Amino acid sequence: MSDLEPPGGARVLVCITCRAAADPADGPRAGLALAEATAIAAANSTGISVQQIRCLGNCSRGLSAAIRCDNAWTYVFGGLDATRDGLSLIEGARLLAHAPDGIMPWRGRPEALKKGLIARVPPPHFHEESL
């Protein structure tokens, strides 16, 4: 884990309605457990907030979360594990917050965020250069 704290704010959005395949329909949701673990992992991280979201629409690849920063790409992840990936999400948020080009670097990215990448979405004012 990096000793550096992000210069700007990073937000981790965690789907709390996600459930693991083995979870009963009316039982506690694994997504909520992931959100709680992520908030605990963020407790000593300046500039990183964790927000619980009711649904990220990634149900077939849950547990799901997204990481966003101002003027940076937003990353959506799936296939996360409630018991191990809270810290991975916080490390990913640090990496994105420190990325000068707004793109989360591959090097240093936790394995769960390499394997579980669903999409990256450009910032609102992004313009692709002509090829």
PDB file of C-alpha atoms in Angstrom:
ATOM      1  CA  MET A   1       0.000   0.000   0.000  1.00  0.00           C
ATOM      2  CA  SER A   2       1.210   3.498  -0.825  1.00  0.00           C
ATOM      3  CA  ASP A   3       2.286   5.927   1.905  1.00  0.00           C
ATOM      4  CA  LEU A   4       1.218   8.839  -0.290  1.00  0.00           C
ATOM      5  CA  GLU A   5      -2.148  10.447   0.171  1.00  0.00           C
ATOM      6  CA  PRO A   6      -4.036  11.762  -2.857  1.00  0.00           C
ATOM      7  CA  PRO A   7      -3.770  15.478  -3.544  1.00  0.00           C
ATOM      8  CA  GLY A   8      -7.440  15.642  -4.537  1.00  0.00           C
ATOM      9  CA  GLY A   9     -10.553  13.755  -3.566  1.00  0.00           C
ATOM     10  CA  ALA A  10     -11.275  10.231  -4.682  1.00  0.00           C
ATOM     11  CA  ARG A  11     -14.613   8.519  -4.200  1.00  0.00           C
ATOM     12  CA  VAL A  12     -15.282   4.790  -4.033  1.00  0.00           C
ATOM     13  CA  LEU A  13     -18.900   3.923  -4.832  1.00  0.00           C
ATOM     14  CA  VAL A  14     -19.881   0.481  -3.557  1.00  0.00           C
ATOM     15  CA  CYS A  15     -23.088  -1.304  -4.562  1.00  0.00           C
ATOM     16  CA  ILE A  16     -24.842  -2.395  -1.380  1.00  0.00           C
ATOM     17  CA  THR A  17     -27.581  -4.369  -3.135  1.00  0.00           C
ATOM     18  CA  CYS A  18     -25.101  -6.822  -4.688  1.00  0.00           C
ATOM     19  CA  ARG A  19     -25.230 -10.298  -3.302  1.00  0.00           C
ATOM     20  CA  ALA A  20     -23.122 -13.370  -3.730  1.00  0.00           C
ATOM     21  CA  ALA A  21     -24.712 -16.303  -5.555  1.00  0.00           C
ATOM     22  CA  ALA A  22     -24.977 -18.252  -2.299  1.00  0.00           C
ATOM     23  CA  ASP A  23     -26.665 -15.396  -0.389  1.00  0.00           C
ATOM     24  CA  PRO A  24     -30.362 -15.915   0.410  1.00  0.00           C
ATOM     25  CA  ALA A  25     -32.630 -13.387  -1.325  1.00  0.00           C
ATOM     26  CA  ASP A  26     -33.889 -12.006   1.978  1.00  0.00           C
ATOM     27  CA  GLY A  27     -30.582 -12.190   3.889  1.00  0.00           C
ATOM     28  CA  PRO A  28     -27.769  -9.707   4.430  1.00  0.00           C
ATOM     29  CA  ARG A  29     -26.135  -8.525   1.221  1.00  0.00           C
ATOM     30  CA  ALA A  30     -22.448  -9.133   0.579  1.00  0.00           C
ATOM     31  CA  GLY A  31     -22.348  -5.736  -1.138  1.00  0.00           C
ATOM     32  CA  LEU A  32     -23.103  -4.046   2.167  1.00  0.00           C
ATOM     33  CA  ALA A  33     -20.295  -6.036   3.798  1.00  0.00           C
ATOM     34  CA  LEU A  34     -17.942  -4.865   1.019  1.00  0.00           C
ATOM     35  CA  ALA A  35     -19.023  -1.243   1.554  1.00  0.00           C
ATOM     36  CA  GLU A  36     -18.383  -1.537   5.283  1.00  0.00           C
ATOM     37  CA  ALA A  37     -14.962  -3.161   4.746  1.00  0.00           C
ATOM     38  CA  THR A  38     -14.064  -0.425   2.243  1.00  0.00           C
ATOM     39  CA  ALA A  39     -15.079   2.314   4.692  1.00  0.00           C
ATOM     40  CA  ILE A  40     -12.917   0.711   7.399  1.00  0.00           C
ATOM     41  CA  ALA A  41      -9.980   0.512   4.961  1.00  0.00           C
ATOM     42  CA  ALA A  42     -10.485   4.205   4.106  1.00  0.00           C
ATOM     43  CA  ALA A  43     -10.596   5.348   7.731  1.00  0.00           C
ATOM     44  CA  ASN A  44      -6.952   6.469   7.724  1.00  0.00           C
ATOM     45  CA  SER A  45      -6.922   7.732   4.134  1.00  0.00           C
ATOM     46  CA  THR A  46      -7.137  11.475   3.690  1.00  0.00           C
ATOM     47  CA  GLY A  47      -9.029  12.513   0.592  1.00  0.00           C
ATOM     48  CA  ILE A  48     -10.815   9.207  -0.064  1.00  0.00           C
ATOM     49  CA  SER A  49     -14.516   8.832   0.626  1.00  0.00           C
ATOM     50  CA  VAL A  50     -16.722   5.772   0.399  1.00  0.00           C
ATOM     51  CA  GLN A  51     -20.329   6.055  -0.708  1.00  0.00           C
ATOM     52  CA  GLN A  52     -22.947   3.313  -0.569  1.00  0.00           C
ATOM     53  CA  ILE A  53     -24.977   3.031  -3.791  1.00  0.00           C
ATOM     54  CA  ARG A  54     -28.184   1.011  -4.153  1.00  0.00           C
ATOM     55  CA  CYS A  55     -27.363  -0.438  -7.576  1.00  0.00           C
ATOM     56  CA  LEU A  56     -24.598  -0.050 -10.147  1.00  0.00           C
ATOM     57  CA  GLY A  57     -26.475  -2.213 -12.681  1.00  0.00           C
ATOM     58  CA  ASN A  58     -23.697  -4.774 -12.859  1.00  0.00           C
ATOM     59  CA  CYS A  59     -25.685  -7.584 -11.256  1.00  0.00           C
ATOM     60  CA  SER A  60     -24.317 -10.427 -13.367  1.00  0.00           C
ATOM     61  CA  ARG A  61     -20.752  -9.535 -12.297  1.00  0.00           C
ATOM     62  CA  GLY A  62     -21.292  -8.404  -8.692  1.00  0.00           C
ATOM     63  CA  LEU A  63     -20.015  -7.555  -6.144  1.00  0.00           C
ATOM     64  CA  SER A  64     -19.481  -4.212  -7.825  1.00  0.00           C
ATOM     65  CA  ALA A  65     -17.859  -0.865  -7.123  1.00  0.00           C
ATOM     66  CA  ALA A  66     -16.668   2.199  -9.010  1.00  0.00           C
ATOM     67  CA  ILE A  67     -13.791   4.596  -8.383  1.00  0.00           C
ATOM     68  CA  ARG A  68     -13.928   8.211  -9.532  1.00  0.00           C
ATOM     69  CA  CYS A  69     -11.988  11.445  -9.180  1.00  0.00           C
ATOM     70  CA  ASP A  70     -12.533  14.878 -10.678  1.00  0.00           C
ATOM     71  CA  ASN A  71     -11.003  15.245 -14.154  1.00  0.00           C
ATOM     72  CA  ALA A  72     -10.169  11.542 -14.311  1.00  0.00           C
ATOM     73  CA  TRP A  73     -11.624   8.419 -15.839  1.00  0.00           C
ATOM     74  CA  THR A  74     -14.191   6.529 -13.746  1.00  0.00           C
ATOM     75  CA  TYR A  75     -13.527   2.814 -13.268  1.00  0.00           C
ATOM     76  CA  VAL A  76     -16.183   0.140 -12.714  1.00  0.00           C
ATOM     77  CA  PHE A  77     -15.201  -3.195 -11.190  1.00  0.00           C
ATOM     78  CA  GLY A  78     -17.036  -6.467 -10.633  1.00  0.00           C
ATOM     79  CA  GLY A  79     -16.358  -9.895  -9.217  1.00  0.00           C
ATOM     80  CA  LEU A  80     -15.152  -8.358  -5.954  1.00  0.00           C
ATOM     81  CA  ASP A  81     -14.984 -10.186  -2.633  1.00  0.00           C
ATOM     82  CA  ALA A  82     -16.377  -8.619   0.546  1.00  0.00           C
ATOM     83  CA  THR A  83     -13.697 -10.087   2.786  1.00  0.00           C
ATOM     84  CA  ARG A  84     -10.612  -9.064   0.826  1.00  0.00           C
ATOM     85  CA  ASP A  85     -11.275  -6.262  -1.657  1.00  0.00           C
ATOM     86  CA  GLY A  86     -12.113  -3.224   0.501  1.00  0.00           C
ATOM     87  CA  LEU A  87      -8.410  -2.466   0.795  1.00  0.00           C
ATOM     88  CA  SER A  88      -7.947  -3.093  -2.956  1.00  0.00           C
ATOM     89  CA  LEU A  89     -10.564  -0.433  -3.732  1.00  0.00           C
ATOM     90  CA  ILE A  90      -8.828   2.094  -1.477  1.00  0.00           C
ATOM     91  CA  GLU A  91      -5.455   1.397  -3.083  1.00  0.00           C
ATOM     92  CA  GLY A  92      -7.054   1.826  -6.520  1.00  0.00           C
ATOM     93  CA  ALA A  93      -8.520   5.162  -5.399  1.00  0.00           C
ATOM     94  CA  ARG A  94      -5.051   6.309  -4.292  1.00  0.00           C
ATOM     95  CA  LEU A  95      -3.550   5.279  -7.624  1.00  0.00           C
ATOM     96  CA  LEU A  96      -6.225   7.131  -9.590  1.00  0.00           C
ATOM     97  CA  ALA A  97      -5.982  10.253  -7.425  1.00  0.00           C
ATOM     98  CA  HIS A  98      -2.213  10.409  -8.060  1.00  0.00           C
ATOM     99  CA  ALA A  99      -2.427   9.703 -11.818  1.00  0.00           C
ATOM    100  CA  PRO A 100      -1.364  12.882 -13.635  1.00  0.00           C
ATOM    101  CA  ASP A 101      -3.210  11.811 -16.805  1.00  0.00           C
ATOM    102  CA  GLY A 102      -6.412  10.739 -14.996  1.00  0.00           C
ATOM    103  CA  ILE A 103      -5.902   7.079 -15.931  1.00  0.00           C
ATOM    104  CA  MET A 104      -5.364   4.493 -13.197  1.00  0.00           C
ATOM    105  CA  PRO A 105      -1.964   2.932 -13.808  1.00  0.00           C
ATOM    106  CA  TRP A 106      -1.781  -0.801 -14.395  1.00  0.00           C
ATOM    107  CA  ARG A 107       1.445  -1.129 -12.440  1.00  0.00           C
ATOM    108  CA  GLY A 108       0.714  -1.344  -8.746  1.00  0.00           C
ATOM    109  CA  ARG A 109      -2.991  -1.955  -9.279  1.00  0.00           C
ATOM    110  CA  PRO A 110      -4.313  -4.679  -6.959  1.00  0.00           C
ATOM    111  CA  GLU A 111      -5.026  -7.975  -8.722  1.00  0.00           C
ATOM    112  CA  ALA A 112      -8.784  -7.714  -8.025  1.00  0.00           C
ATOM    113  CA  LEU A 113      -8.829  -4.426  -9.948  1.00  0.00           C
ATOM    114  CA  LYS A 114      -6.934  -5.939 -12.866  1.00  0.00           C
ATOM    115  CA  LYS A 115      -9.168  -9.010 -13.207  1.00  0.00           C
ATOM    116  CA  GLY A 116     -12.405  -7.296 -12.248  1.00  0.00           C
ATOM    117  CA  LEU A 117     -12.315  -4.286 -14.580  1.00  0.00           C
ATOM    118  CA  ILE A 118     -15.727  -3.920 -16.242  1.00  0.00           C
ATOM    119  CA  ALA A 119     -15.393  -0.485 -17.835  1.00  0.00           C
ATOM    120  CA  ARG A 120     -13.670   2.847 -17.692  1.00  0.00           C
ATOM    121  CA  VAL A 121     -15.642   5.958 -18.510  1.00  0.00           C
ATOM    122  CA  PRO A 122     -13.987   9.195 -19.675  1.00  0.00           C
ATOM    123  CA  PRO A 123     -14.392  12.430 -17.754  1.00  0.00           C
ATOM    124  CA  PRO A 124     -17.205  14.737 -18.936  1.00  0.00           C
ATOM    125  CA  HIS A 125     -15.037  17.074 -21.007  1.00  0.00           C
ATOM    126  CA  PHE A 126     -12.893  14.387 -22.644  1.00  0.00           C
ATOM    127  CA  HIS A 127     -12.277  14.704 -26.394  1.00  0.00           C
ATOM    128  CA  GLU A 128     -10.598  11.889 -28.304  1.00  0.00           C
ATOM    129  CA  GLU A 129      -7.881  12.964 -30.647  1.00  0.00           C
ATOM    130  CA  SER A 130      -8.401  12.092 -34.301  1.00  0.00           C
ATOM    131  CA  LEU A 131      -6.571   9.003 -35.453  1.00  0.00           C
TER     132      LEU A 131
END
